[in-house]
PDB file of C-alpha atoms in Angstrom:
ATOM      1  CA  UNK A 107      -7.543 -40.172  47.264  1.00  0.00           C
ATOM      2  CA  UNK A 108      -7.054 -37.889  44.287  1.00  0.00           C
ATOM      3  CA  UNK A 109     -10.128 -36.173  42.818  1.00  0.00           C
ATOM      4  CA  UNK A 110     -12.274 -38.408  40.523  1.00  0.00           C
ATOM      5  CA  UNK A 111     -10.746 -37.442  37.168  1.00  0.00           C
ATOM      6  CA  UNK A 112      -8.072 -38.981  34.994  1.00  0.00           C
ATOM      7  CA  UNK A 113      -6.099 -36.035  33.557  1.00  0.00           C
ATOM      8  CA  UNK A 114      -4.603 -33.243  35.693  1.00  0.00           C
ATOM      9  CA  UNK A 115      -2.147 -30.406  35.674  1.00  0.00           C
ATOM     10  CA  UNK A 116       0.739 -30.872  38.145  1.00  0.00           C
ATOM     11  CA  UNK A 117       2.923 -28.222  39.741  1.00  0.00           C
ATOM     12  CA  UNK A 118       5.131 -27.721  42.793  1.00  0.00           C
ATOM     13  CA  UNK A 119       6.481 -24.795  44.803  1.00  0.00           C
ATOM     14  CA  UNK A 120       9.491 -24.568  47.093  1.00  0.00           C
ATOM     15  CA  UNK A 121      10.582 -22.824  50.231  1.00  0.00           C
ATOM     16  CA  UNK A 122      13.810 -22.549  52.234  1.00  0.00           C
ATOM     17  CA  UNK A 123      14.505 -23.177  55.848  1.00  0.00           C
ATOM     18  CA  UNK A 124      16.934 -20.275  55.599  1.00  0.00           C
ATOM     19  CA  UNK A 125      15.787 -17.790  52.907  1.00  0.00           C
ATOM     20  CA  UNK A 126      19.412 -16.804  52.299  1.00  0.00           C
ATOM     21  CA  UNK A 127      20.747 -20.374  51.879  1.00  0.00           C
ATOM     22  CA  UNK A 128      19.829 -22.167  48.618  1.00  0.00           C
ATOM     23  CA  UNK A 129      21.005 -25.489  50.059  1.00  0.00           C
ATOM     24  CA  UNK A 130      18.070 -25.488  52.463  1.00  0.00           C
ATOM     25  CA  UNK A 131      15.491 -25.449  49.634  1.00  0.00           C
ATOM     26  CA  UNK A 132      12.797 -28.110  49.788  1.00  0.00           C
ATOM     27  CA  UNK A 133       9.470 -28.836  48.089  1.00  0.00           C
ATOM     28  CA  UNK A 134       6.744 -27.416  50.357  1.00  0.00           C
ATOM     29  CA  UNK A 135       3.729 -27.590  48.060  1.00  0.00           C
ATOM     30  CA  UNK A 136       2.198 -29.813  45.351  1.00  0.00           C
ATOM     31  CA  UNK A 137      -0.861 -28.578  43.505  1.00  0.00           C
ATOM     32  CA  UNK A 138      -2.934 -30.606  41.042  1.00  0.00           C
ATOM     33  CA  UNK A 139      -5.932 -29.455  39.043  1.00  0.00           C
ATOM     34  CA  UNK A 140      -8.274 -31.563  36.852  1.00  0.00           C
ATOM     35  CA  UNK A 141      -8.835 -30.385  33.287  1.00  0.00           C
ATOM     36  CA  UNK A 142     -12.574 -30.072  33.934  1.00  0.00           C
ATOM     37  CA  UNK A 143     -11.970 -27.608  36.810  1.00  0.00           C
ATOM     38  CA  UNK A 144     -14.429 -24.713  37.001  1.00  0.00           C
ATOM     39  CA  UNK A 145     -12.401 -22.444  39.311  1.00  0.00           C
ATOM     40  CA  UNK A 146      -9.250 -22.219  41.421  1.00  0.00           C
ATOM     41  CA  UNK A 147     -11.252 -23.882  44.208  1.00  0.00           C
ATOM     42  CA  UNK A 148     -10.970 -27.155  42.287  1.00  0.00           C
ATOM     43  CA  UNK A 149      -7.196 -27.193  42.850  1.00  0.00           C
ATOM     44  CA  UNK A 150      -6.006 -29.742  45.402  1.00  0.00           C
ATOM     45  CA  UNK A 151      -3.039 -28.696  47.535  1.00  0.00           C
ATOM     46  CA  UNK A 152      -0.581 -30.896  49.428  1.00  0.00           C
ATOM     47  CA  UNK A 153       1.303 -28.558  51.744  1.00  0.00           C
ATOM     48  CA  UNK A 154       3.849 -30.015  54.159  1.00  0.00           C
ATOM     49  CA  UNK A 155       7.585 -30.549  54.672  1.00  0.00           C
ATOM     50  CA  UNK A 156       7.130 -33.685  52.484  1.00  0.00           C
ATOM     51  CA  UNK A 157       4.562 -32.467  50.001  1.00  0.00           C
ATOM     52  CA  UNK A 158       5.469 -34.863  47.150  1.00  0.00           C
ATOM     53  CA  UNK A 159       5.321 -37.825  49.582  1.00  0.00           C
ATOM     54  CA  UNK A 160       1.808 -36.714  50.570  1.00  0.00           C
ATOM     55  CA  UNK A 161       0.797 -36.491  46.930  1.00  0.00           C
ATOM     56  CA  UNK A 162       2.097 -40.019  46.213  1.00  0.00           C
ATOM     57  CA  UNK A 163       0.310 -41.301  49.303  1.00  0.00           C
ATOM     58  CA  UNK A 164      -2.929 -39.953  47.826  1.00  0.00           C
ATOM     59  CA  UNK A 165      -2.180 -41.656  44.495  1.00  0.00           C
ATOM     60  CA  UNK A 166      -1.569 -44.939  46.313  1.00  0.00           C
ATOM     61  CA  UNK A 167      -5.186 -44.756  47.564  1.00  0.00           C
ATOM     62  CA  UNK A 168      -6.588 -43.896  44.124  1.00  0.00           C
ATOM     63  CA  UNK A 169      -8.215 -46.861  42.279  1.00  0.00           C
ATOM     64  CA  UNK A 170      -7.649 -45.722  38.693  1.00  0.00           C
ATOM     65  CA  UNK A 171      -4.848 -44.609  36.371  1.00  0.00           C
ATOM     66  CA  UNK A 172      -3.907 -40.915  36.416  1.00  0.00           C
ATOM     67  CA  UNK A 173      -2.193 -38.662  33.874  1.00  0.00           C
ATOM     68  CA  UNK A 174      -0.439 -35.543  35.132  1.00  0.00           C
ATOM     69  CA  UNK A 175       0.916 -32.774  32.897  1.00  0.00           C
ATOM     70  CA  UNK A 176       3.525 -30.282  34.064  1.00  0.00           C
ATOM     71  CA  UNK A 177       5.847 -27.639  32.642  1.00  0.00           C
ATOM     72  CA  UNK A 178       9.603 -28.164  32.872  1.00  0.00           C
ATOM     73  CA  UNK A 179       9.560 -31.653  34.412  1.00  0.00           C
ATOM     74  CA  UNK A 180      13.214 -32.285  33.678  1.00  0.00           C
ATOM     75  CA  UNK A 181      14.561 -29.075  35.182  1.00  0.00           C
ATOM     76  CA  UNK A 182      12.441 -28.729  38.323  1.00  0.00           C
ATOM     77  CA  UNK A 183       9.852 -31.328  39.191  1.00  0.00           C
ATOM     78  CA  UNK A 184      11.694 -34.620  38.618  1.00  0.00           C
ATOM     79  CA  UNK A 185      14.212 -34.368  41.463  1.00  0.00           C
ATOM     80  CA  UNK A 186      11.434 -33.963  44.029  1.00  0.00           C
ATOM     81  CA  UNK A 187       9.486 -36.874  42.514  1.00  0.00           C
ATOM     82  CA  UNK A 188      12.509 -39.173  42.427  1.00  0.00           C
ATOM     83  CA  UNK A 189      13.430 -38.514  46.047  1.00  0.00           C
ATOM     84  CA  UNK A 190       9.854 -39.196  47.224  1.00  0.00           C
ATOM     85  CA  UNK A 191       9.672 -42.436  45.192  1.00  0.00           C
ATOM     86  CA  UNK A 192      12.872 -43.714  46.748  1.00  0.00           C
ATOM     87  CA  UNK A 193      11.724 -42.782  50.263  1.00  0.00           C
ATOM     88  CA  UNK A 194       8.424 -44.589  49.734  1.00  0.00           C
ATOM     89  CA  UNK A 195      10.075 -47.835  48.590  1.00  0.00           C
ATOM     90  CA  UNK A 196       9.494 -47.688  44.842  1.00  0.00           C
ATOM     91  CA  UNK A 197      12.115 -49.351  42.633  1.00  0.00           C
ATOM     92  CA  UNK A 198      13.413 -47.900  39.399  1.00  0.00           C
ATOM     93  CA  UNK A 199      13.315 -50.227  36.359  1.00  0.00           C
ATOM     94  CA  UNK A 200      14.379 -49.849  32.736  1.00  0.00           C
ATOM     95  CA  UNK A 201      11.869 -48.512  30.212  1.00  0.00           C
ATOM     96  CA  UNK A 202      10.432 -51.327  28.079  1.00  0.00           C
ATOM     97  CA  UNK A 203       7.034 -50.840  26.443  1.00  0.00           C
ATOM     98  CA  UNK A 204       6.649 -54.603  25.918  1.00  0.00           C
ATOM     99  CA  UNK A 205       6.947 -55.328  29.632  1.00  0.00           C
ATOM    100  CA  UNK A 206       4.062 -54.973  32.069  1.00  0.00           C
ATOM    101  CA  UNK A 207       5.287 -52.994  35.026  1.00  0.00           C
ATOM    102  CA  UNK A 208       5.131 -54.644  38.445  1.00  0.00           C
ATOM    103  CA  UNK A 209       3.657 -52.810  41.445  1.00  0.00           C
ATOM    104  CA  UNK A 210       5.760 -50.342  43.443  1.00  0.00           C
ATOM    105  CA  UNK A 211       8.072 -49.497  40.507  1.00  0.00           C
ATOM    106  CA  UNK A 212       8.818 -46.423  38.399  1.00  0.00           C
ATOM    107  CA  UNK A 213      10.517 -45.764  35.089  1.00  0.00           C
ATOM    108  CA  UNK A 214      11.562 -42.733  33.071  1.00  0.00           C
ATOM    109  CA  UNK A 215      11.776 -41.679  29.442  1.00  0.00           C
ATOM    110  CA  UNK A 216      14.637 -39.267  28.921  1.00  0.00           C
ATOM    111  CA  UNK A 217      17.295 -38.107  26.513  1.00  0.00           C
ATOM    112  CA  UNK A 218      20.583 -36.222  26.803  1.00  0.00           C
ATOM    113  CA  UNK A 219      18.819 -33.056  28.008  1.00  0.00           C
ATOM    114  CA  UNK A 220      16.728 -34.614  30.767  1.00  0.00           C
ATOM    115  CA  UNK A 221      13.574 -36.469  31.743  1.00  0.00           C
ATOM    116  CA  UNK A 222      10.313 -35.888  29.897  1.00  0.00           C
ATOM    117  CA  UNK A 223       8.073 -38.641  31.315  1.00  0.00           C
ATOM    118  CA  UNK A 224       7.823 -40.593  34.557  1.00  0.00           C
ATOM    119  CA  UNK A 225       5.619 -43.665  35.002  1.00  0.00           C
ATOM    120  CA  UNK A 226       4.781 -44.724  38.578  1.00  0.00           C
ATOM    121  CA  UNK A 227       2.923 -47.967  39.407  1.00  0.00           C
ATOM    122  CA  UNK A 228       1.317 -48.181  42.851  1.00  0.00           C
ATOM    123  CA  UNK A 229       0.794 -51.319  44.934  1.00  0.00           C
ATOM    124  CA  UNK A 230      -2.572 -52.009  43.239  1.00  0.00           C
ATOM    125  CA  UNK A 231      -1.064 -51.809  39.752  1.00  0.00           C
ATOM    126  CA  UNK A 232      -2.534 -48.436  38.775  1.00  0.00           C
ATOM    127  CA  UNK A 233      -0.282 -46.139  36.720  1.00  0.00           C
ATOM    128  CA  UNK A 234       0.518 -42.478  37.303  1.00  0.00           C
ATOM    129  CA  UNK A 235       2.058 -40.854  34.202  1.00  0.00           C
ATOM    130  CA  UNK A 236       3.689 -37.468  34.659  1.00  0.00           C
ATOM    131  CA  UNK A 237       4.524 -35.752  31.363  1.00  0.00           C
ATOM    132  CA  UNK A 238       6.415 -32.601  30.383  1.00  0.00           C
ATOM    133  CA  UNK A 239       4.433 -30.342  28.052  1.00  0.00           C
ATOM    134  CA  UNK A 240       7.106 -27.666  27.605  1.00  0.00           C
ATOM    135  CA  UNK A 241       8.091 -28.500  24.023  1.00  0.00           C
ATOM    136  CA  UNK A 242       4.617 -29.198  22.778  1.00  0.00           C
ATOM    137  CA  UNK A 243       4.702 -25.404  22.445  1.00  0.00           C
ATOM    138  CA  UNK A 244       7.498 -23.107  21.334  1.00  0.00           C
ATOM    139  CA  UNK A 245      10.029 -23.878  24.125  1.00  0.00           C
ATOM    140  CA  UNK A 246      11.159 -20.270  24.233  1.00  0.00           C
ATOM    141  CA  UNK A 247       7.799 -19.329  25.762  1.00  0.00           C
ATOM    142  CA  UNK A 248       7.093 -19.293  29.470  1.00  0.00           C
ATOM    143  CA  UNK A 249       4.131 -21.069  31.006  1.00  0.00           C
ATOM    144  CA  UNK A 250       2.563 -17.654  31.517  1.00  0.00           C
ATOM    145  CA  UNK A 251       2.805 -16.726  27.846  1.00  0.00           C
ATOM    146  CA  UNK A 252       1.388 -20.103  26.804  1.00  0.00           C
ATOM    147  CA  UNK A 253      -1.548 -19.668  29.182  1.00  0.00           C
ATOM    148  CA  UNK A 254      -2.171 -16.200  27.790  1.00  0.00           C
ATOM    149  CA  UNK A 255      -2.271 -17.647  24.276  1.00  0.00           C
ATOM    150  CA  UNK A 256      -4.754 -20.292  25.326  1.00  0.00           C
ATOM    151  CA  UNK A 257      -6.877 -17.678  27.076  1.00  0.00           C
ATOM    152  CA  UNK A 258      -6.922 -15.558  23.922  1.00  0.00           C
ATOM    153  CA  UNK A 259      -8.364 -18.496  21.968  1.00  0.00           C
ATOM    154  CA  UNK A 260     -10.685 -19.688  24.767  1.00  0.00           C
ATOM    155  CA  UNK A 261     -11.537 -16.734  27.014  1.00  0.00           C
ATOM    156  CA  UNK A 262     -14.523 -18.636  28.418  1.00  0.00           C
ATOM    157  CA  UNK A 263     -12.124 -21.087  30.116  1.00  0.00           C
ATOM    158  CA  UNK A 264     -10.711 -18.280  32.275  1.00  0.00           C
ATOM    159  CA  UNK A 265     -13.903 -16.393  33.202  1.00  0.00           C
ATOM    160  CA  UNK A 266     -13.416 -17.104  36.908  1.00  0.00           C
ATOM    161  CA  UNK A 267      -9.969 -15.423  37.167  1.00  0.00           C
ATOM    162  CA  UNK A 268      -8.615 -11.998  36.301  1.00  0.00           C
ATOM    163  CA  UNK A 269      -5.092 -13.134  35.330  1.00  0.00           C
ATOM    164  CA  UNK A 270      -3.532 -16.415  34.239  1.00  0.00           C
ATOM    165  CA  UNK A 271      -0.457 -16.188  36.484  1.00  0.00           C
ATOM    166  CA  UNK A 272       1.267 -13.841  38.899  1.00  0.00           C
ATOM    167  CA  UNK A 273       4.969 -13.342  39.452  1.00  0.00           C
ATOM    168  CA  UNK A 274       5.721 -14.313  43.047  1.00  0.00           C
ATOM    169  CA  UNK A 275       9.052 -14.684  44.815  1.00  0.00           C
ATOM    170  CA  UNK A 276       9.080 -17.986  46.756  1.00  0.00           C
ATOM    171  CA  UNK A 277      11.928 -19.314  48.924  1.00  0.00           C
ATOM    172  CA  UNK A 278      11.238 -16.664  51.559  1.00  0.00           C
ATOM    173  CA  UNK A 279      10.129 -18.672  54.560  1.00  0.00           C
ATOM    174  CA  UNK A 280       6.434 -18.560  53.591  1.00  0.00           C
ATOM    175  CA  UNK A 281       5.859 -22.193  54.609  1.00  0.00           C
ATOM    176  CA  UNK A 282       8.329 -22.708  57.436  1.00  0.00           C
ATOM    177  CA  UNK A 283       7.323 -19.575  59.305  1.00  0.00           C
ATOM    178  CA  UNK A 284       3.528 -19.412  58.846  1.00  0.00           C
ATOM    179  CA  UNK A 285       2.934 -17.647  62.149  1.00  0.00           C
ATOM    180  CA  UNK A 286       5.254 -14.803  61.187  1.00  0.00           C
ATOM    181  CA  UNK A 287       4.172 -14.514  57.561  1.00  0.00           C
ATOM    182  CA  UNK A 288       0.558 -15.631  57.456  1.00  0.00           C
ATOM    183  CA  UNK A 289      -0.488 -12.984  54.929  1.00  0.00           C
ATOM    184  CA  UNK A 290       2.415 -13.973  52.687  1.00  0.00           C
ATOM    185  CA  UNK A 291       1.525 -17.625  52.996  1.00  0.00           C
ATOM    186  CA  UNK A 292      -2.099 -17.052  52.003  1.00  0.00           C
ATOM    187  CA  UNK A 293      -0.979 -14.986  49.026  1.00  0.00           C
ATOM    188  CA  UNK A 294       1.357 -17.726  47.866  1.00  0.00           C
ATOM    189  CA  UNK A 295      -1.276 -20.413  48.265  1.00  0.00           C
ATOM    190  CA  UNK A 296      -3.726 -18.432  46.102  1.00  0.00           C
ATOM    191  CA  UNK A 297      -1.062 -17.814  43.423  1.00  0.00           C
ATOM    192  CA  UNK A 298      -0.129 -21.519  43.453  1.00  0.00           C
ATOM    193  CA  UNK A 299      -3.779 -22.401  42.836  1.00  0.00           C
ATOM    194  CA  UNK A 300      -3.862 -19.848  40.028  1.00  0.00           C
ATOM    195  CA  UNK A 301      -0.773 -21.427  38.476  1.00  0.00           C
ATOM    196  CA  UNK A 302      -2.244 -24.932  38.633  1.00  0.00           C
ATOM    197  CA  UNK A 303      -5.599 -23.744  37.262  1.00  0.00           C
ATOM    198  CA  UNK A 304      -3.882 -22.037  34.332  1.00  0.00           C
ATOM    199  CA  UNK A 305      -1.837 -25.146  33.637  1.00  0.00           C
ATOM    200  CA  UNK A 306      -5.054 -27.194  33.652  1.00  0.00           C
ATOM    201  CA  UNK A 307      -6.382 -24.903  30.925  1.00  0.00           C
ATOM    202  CA  UNK A 308      -3.212 -25.553  28.910  1.00  0.00           C
ATOM    203  CA  UNK A 309      -3.674 -29.300  29.424  1.00  0.00           C
ATOM    204  CA  UNK A 310      -7.337 -29.051  28.399  1.00  0.00           C
ATOM    205  CA  UNK A 311      -6.175 -27.337  25.203  1.00  0.00           C
ATOM    206  CA  UNK A 312      -3.683 -30.127  24.505  1.00  0.00           C
ATOM    207  CA  UNK A 313      -6.338 -32.793  25.086  1.00  0.00           C
ATOM    208  CA  UNK A 314      -8.809 -31.113  22.751  1.00  0.00           C
ATOM    209  CA  UNK A 315      -6.125 -30.802  20.089  1.00  0.00           C
ATOM    210  CA  UNK A 316      -5.201 -34.484  20.501  1.00  0.00           C
ATOM    211  CA  UNK A 317      -1.678 -33.637  21.626  1.00  0.00           C
ATOM    212  CA  UNK A 318      -1.735 -34.920  25.215  1.00  0.00           C
ATOM    213  CA  UNK A 319      -0.495 -38.395  24.230  1.00  0.00           C
ATOM    214  CA  UNK A 320       2.582 -37.018  22.423  1.00  0.00           C
ATOM    215  CA  UNK A 321       5.993 -37.098  23.999  1.00  0.00           C
ATOM    216  CA  UNK A 322       7.544 -33.675  24.445  1.00  0.00           C
ATOM    217  CA  UNK A 323      11.218 -34.597  24.136  1.00  0.00           C
ATOM    218  CA  UNK A 324      13.561 -32.155  25.807  1.00  0.00           C
ATOM    219  CA  UNK A 325      16.260 -32.065  23.115  1.00  0.00           C
ATOM    220  CA  UNK A 326      15.007 -33.795  19.965  1.00  0.00           C
ATOM    221  CA  UNK A 327      16.455 -32.231  16.824  1.00  0.00           C
ATOM    222  CA  UNK A 328      15.651 -32.931  13.189  1.00  0.00           C
ATOM    223  CA  UNK A 329      18.722 -35.153  12.944  1.00  0.00           C
ATOM    224  CA  UNK A 330      17.747 -37.110  16.102  1.00  0.00           C
ATOM    225  CA  UNK A 331      14.254 -37.674  14.724  1.00  0.00           C
ATOM    226  CA  UNK A 332      15.507 -38.834  11.316  1.00  0.00           C
ATOM    227  CA  UNK A 333      17.948 -41.265  12.955  1.00  0.00           C
ATOM    228  CA  UNK A 334      15.008 -42.798  14.794  1.00  0.00           C
ATOM    229  CA  UNK A 335      12.592 -42.973  11.852  1.00  0.00           C
ATOM    230  CA  UNK A 336      14.915 -43.339   8.827  1.00  0.00           C
ATOM    231  CA  UNK A 337      18.240 -44.809   9.992  1.00  0.00           C
ATOM    232  CA  UNK A 338      19.053 -46.589   6.719  1.00  0.00           C
ATOM    233  CA  UNK A 339      17.466 -44.458   3.969  1.00  0.00           C
ATOM    234  CA  UNK A 340      19.948 -41.873   2.613  1.00  0.00           C
ATOM    235  CA  UNK A 341      17.388 -40.628   0.090  1.00  0.00           C
ATOM    236  CA  UNK A 342      15.064 -39.617   2.914  1.00  0.00           C
ATOM    237  CA  UNK A 343      17.916 -37.700   4.557  1.00  0.00           C
ATOM    238  CA  UNK A 344      18.581 -35.797   1.355  1.00  0.00           C
ATOM    239  CA  UNK A 345      14.908 -35.026   0.850  1.00  0.00           C
ATOM    240  CA  UNK A 346      14.501 -33.726   4.393  1.00  0.00           C
ATOM    241  CA  UNK A 347      17.671 -31.595   4.167  1.00  0.00           C
ATOM    242  CA  UNK A 348      16.215 -30.033   1.031  1.00  0.00           C
ATOM    243  CA  UNK A 349      12.930 -29.529   2.862  1.00  0.00           C
ATOM    244  CA  UNK A 350      14.803 -27.804   5.699  1.00  0.00           C
ATOM    245  CA  UNK A 351      16.227 -25.248   3.275  1.00  0.00           C
ATOM    246  CA  UNK A 352      12.821 -24.552   1.724  1.00  0.00           C
ATOM    247  CA  UNK A 353      10.928 -23.860   4.951  1.00  0.00           C
ATOM    248  CA  UNK A 354      11.881 -21.498   7.753  1.00  0.00           C
ATOM    249  CA  UNK A 355      11.754 -22.511  11.455  1.00  0.00           C
ATOM    250  CA  UNK A 356       8.230 -22.963  12.843  1.00  0.00           C
ATOM    251  CA  UNK A 357       6.659 -22.967   9.394  1.00  0.00           C
ATOM    252  CA  UNK A 358       3.117 -24.249   9.936  1.00  0.00           C
ATOM    253  CA  UNK A 359       3.253 -26.957   7.276  1.00  0.00           C
ATOM    254  CA  UNK A 360       6.605 -28.265   8.506  1.00  0.00           C
ATOM    255  CA  UNK A 361       5.451 -28.113  12.115  1.00  0.00           C
ATOM    256  CA  UNK A 362       2.431 -30.274  11.262  1.00  0.00           C
ATOM    257  CA  UNK A 363       4.666 -32.705   9.393  1.00  0.00           C
ATOM    258  CA  UNK A 364       7.047 -32.986  12.314  1.00  0.00           C
ATOM    259  CA  UNK A 365       4.314 -33.492  14.912  1.00  0.00           C
ATOM    260  CA  UNK A 366       2.465 -36.094  12.863  1.00  0.00           C
ATOM    261  CA  UNK A 367       5.326 -38.082  11.348  1.00  0.00           C
ATOM    262  CA  UNK A 368       8.568 -37.638  13.215  1.00  0.00           C
ATOM    263  CA  UNK A 369       8.199 -37.575  16.982  1.00  0.00           C
ATOM    264  CA  UNK A 370       5.668 -36.106  19.379  1.00  0.00           C
ATOM    265  CA  UNK A 371       6.403 -32.596  20.522  1.00  0.00           C
ATOM    266  CA  UNK A 372       9.219 -32.032  18.043  1.00  0.00           C
ATOM    267  CA  UNK A 373       9.482 -28.313  17.232  1.00  0.00           C
ATOM    268  CA  UNK A 374      10.817 -27.545  13.769  1.00  0.00           C
ATOM    269  CA  UNK A 375      13.882 -25.320  13.911  1.00  0.00           C
ATOM    270  CA  UNK A 376      14.649 -26.082  17.553  1.00  0.00           C
TER     271      UNK A 376
END
């Protein structure tokens, strides 16, 4: 069973059976951390040759809905999640907010650039939502730079750690050869906890700002957003084009307008 909380940070790490062969890469570690974590010791690790399956097995025993936030869902995490869902007998269904999802199903929200939310419903009917937070911030930033920004505003949230993230080279046999590289494995496990803890601080920041329920679309542009909100109002198009000329990218007022009126996670100028 997953820890008794409802909102978590979610992350994964990989390894290779052959460090020199990218085709042998597999997901060796899943780490989740609740937003009320007090230290890296509150991070839960699922380490195995089928780490995502182990994580989903824990969710299947969890009697409440869960919300997981990750960074770069569409580029990294989704493929591991999809494979594990298929192996465990979940069925993919079309996204329809008016339809109550049946047990043992999953659905995605995505656009032309990739997936930015996955909903999973276990056999008891509880929902696991995994969301991508990448574009709730300036998408040119790394997770490390975002965590540093959050730490600067809330240093008390990071009092238990010296750094927010370390640069570590995975895919080096750290999981598959633990007897030969035990010191390397322990180092990677600590860094993975540090990553998940830092991401939980980012998620805590989003929750306190009221942004955690917004969708962080992977490729939404101003034109895409206007087509969704104002498909038949030419005057609105003209007004917004004029607005675009008056304000530079990432202008604070325009950013607020976009986040509140157009679509969640939309970054002006992107």
